[in-house]
CSV table of C-alpha atoms in Angstrom, one decimal:
chain,number,residue,atom,x,y,z
A,13,MET,CA,0.0,0.0,0.0
A,14,GLY,CA,2.9,2.4,0.8
A,15,ARG,CA,4.4,1.9,-2.7
A,16,ALA,CA,1.1,2.6,-4.3
A,17,PHE,CA,0.9,5.9,-2.4
A,18,ILE,CA,4.4,6.8,-3.4
A,19,ALA,CA,3.8,6.0,-7.0
A,20,ILE,CA,0.6,8.1,-7.0
A,21,ARG,CA,2.5,11.0,-5.3
A,22,ASP,CA,5.3,10.9,-7.9
A,23,ALA,CA,3.3,10.4,-11.1
A,24,ASP,CA,-0.3,9.4,-10.9
A,25,ILE,CA,-0.7,8.6,-14.6
A,26,ALA,CA,2.3,6.3,-14.5
A,27,ALA,CA,0.9,4.6,-11.4
A,28,GLU,CA,-2.4,4.0,-13.1
A,29,THR,CA,-0.6,2.6,-16.1
A,30,MET,CA,1.2,0.1,-13.9
A,31,GLY,CA,-2.1,-1.1,-12.4
A,32,VAL,CA,-2.6,1.0,-9.3
A,33,ASN,CA,-6.3,1.8,-8.7
A,34,LEU,CA,-6.2,5.6,-8.4
A,35,MET,CA,-9.8,6.0,-7.3
A,36,TYR,CA,-9.4,3.5,-4.5
A,37,TYR,CA,-6.1,4.9,-3.1
A,38,LYS,CA,-7.1,8.5,-3.3
A,39,THR,CA,-10.4,7.7,-1.6
A,40,LEU,CA,-8.5,5.8,1.1
A,41,ALA,CA,-6.1,8.7,1.6
A,42,PHE,CA,-9.1,11.1,2.0
A,43,ALA,CA,-10.8,8.8,4.4
A,44,VAL,CA,-7.7,8.3,6.6
A,45,SER,CA,-7.1,12.1,6.7
A,46,ALA,CA,-10.8,12.7,7.5
A,47,PHE,CA,-10.5,10.1,10.3
A,48,TYR,CA,-7.5,11.8,11.9
A,49,THR,CA,-9.0,15.3,11.5
A,50,GLY,CA,-12.2,14.2,13.2
A,51,LEU,CA,-10.2,12.6,16.0
A,52,ALA,CA,-8.2,15.8,16.4
A,53,GLY,CA,-11.4,17.8,16.5
A,54,GLY,CA,-12.9,15.5,19.1
A,55,LEU,CA,-9.8,15.7,21.3
A,56,TYR,CA,-9.9,19.5,20.9
A,57,ALA,CA,-13.5,19.6,22.0
A,58,PHE,CA,-12.7,17.3,25.0
A,59,VAL,CA,-9.9,19.6,26.1
A,60,LEU,CA,-12.1,22.8,25.8
A,61,ARG,CA,-15.2,21.1,27.2
A,62,PHE,CA,-17.4,23.5,25.3
A,63,ILE,CA,-17.4,24.4,21.6
A,64,GLU,CA,-19.0,27.5,20.1
A,65,PRO,CA,-18.6,29.1,16.7
A,66,GLU,CA,-17.0,32.2,18.2
A,67,LEU,CA,-14.0,30.1,19.1
A,68,PHE,CA,-13.1,29.7,15.4
A,69,GLY,CA,-12.7,33.3,14.3
A,70,LEU,CA,-10.4,34.9,11.8
A,71,LEU,CA,-7.3,34.5,14.0
A,72,MET,CA,-7.9,30.8,14.5
A,73,SER,CA,-8.3,30.3,10.7
A,74,ILE,CA,-5.1,32.2,10.1
A,75,LEU,CA,-3.4,30.0,12.7
A,76,PHE,CA,-4.5,26.8,11.1
A,77,LEU,CA,-3.5,28.0,7.7
A,78,ALA,CA,-0.1,29.0,9.0
A,79,MET,CA,0.4,25.6,10.6
A,80,VAL,CA,-0.5,23.8,7.3
A,81,SER,CA,1.8,26.1,5.3
A,82,TRP,CA,4.6,25.6,7.7
A,83,GLU,CA,4.4,21.9,7.5
A,84,ALA,CA,4.2,21.9,3.7
A,85,TRP,CA,7.3,24.2,3.6
A,86,ASP,CA,9.1,21.9,6.0
A,87,LEU,CA,8.3,18.9,3.8
A,88,PHE,CA,9.4,20.7,0.7
A,89,SER,CA,12.8,21.5,2.3
A,90,VAL,CA,13.3,17.9,3.4
A,91,LEU,CA,12.5,16.6,0.0
A,92,SER,CA,14.8,19.2,-1.6
A,93,ARG,CA,17.7,18.1,0.6
A,94,GLU,CA,17.1,14.5,-0.2
A,95,ARG,CA,17.0,15.2,-3.9
A,96,ALA,CA,20.3,17.2,-3.6
A,97,SER,CA,22.0,14.5,-1.6
A,98,CYS,CA,21.0,11.9,-4.2
A,99,ARG,CA,22.7,13.9,-6.9
A,100,GLY,CA,25.9,14.1,-4.9
A,101,TRP,CA,25.5,17.7,-3.9
A,102,THR,CA,25.9,19.1,-0.5
A,103,TRP,CA,23.1,21.2,0.9
A,104,ASN,CA,25.3,24.3,0.9
A,105,SER,CA,26.2,24.0,-2.8
A,106,ALA,CA,22.7,23.0,-4.1
A,107,ILE,CA,20.9,25.8,-6.0
A,108,PHE,CA,17.3,25.4,-6.6
């Protein structure tokens, strides 16, 4: 299953050509992420003990967006370093 996800991440058309069922794995990825999101929301509600719409204002939305952006940027930097090291470059000499 992990190789199918990696193949879809790298090139979904090539993965489909090799026999990976794209609809199944993309639906599975969505379901797993929805499960963990729901679990996180339930734990957040448990900690707060009371949920109301005013808790999720503009500042909270900006905070969530910043967390997602920061994680995406961190993932991009890790992947860039791995790509540079595979080519024999050091991180200091790699120019992207």
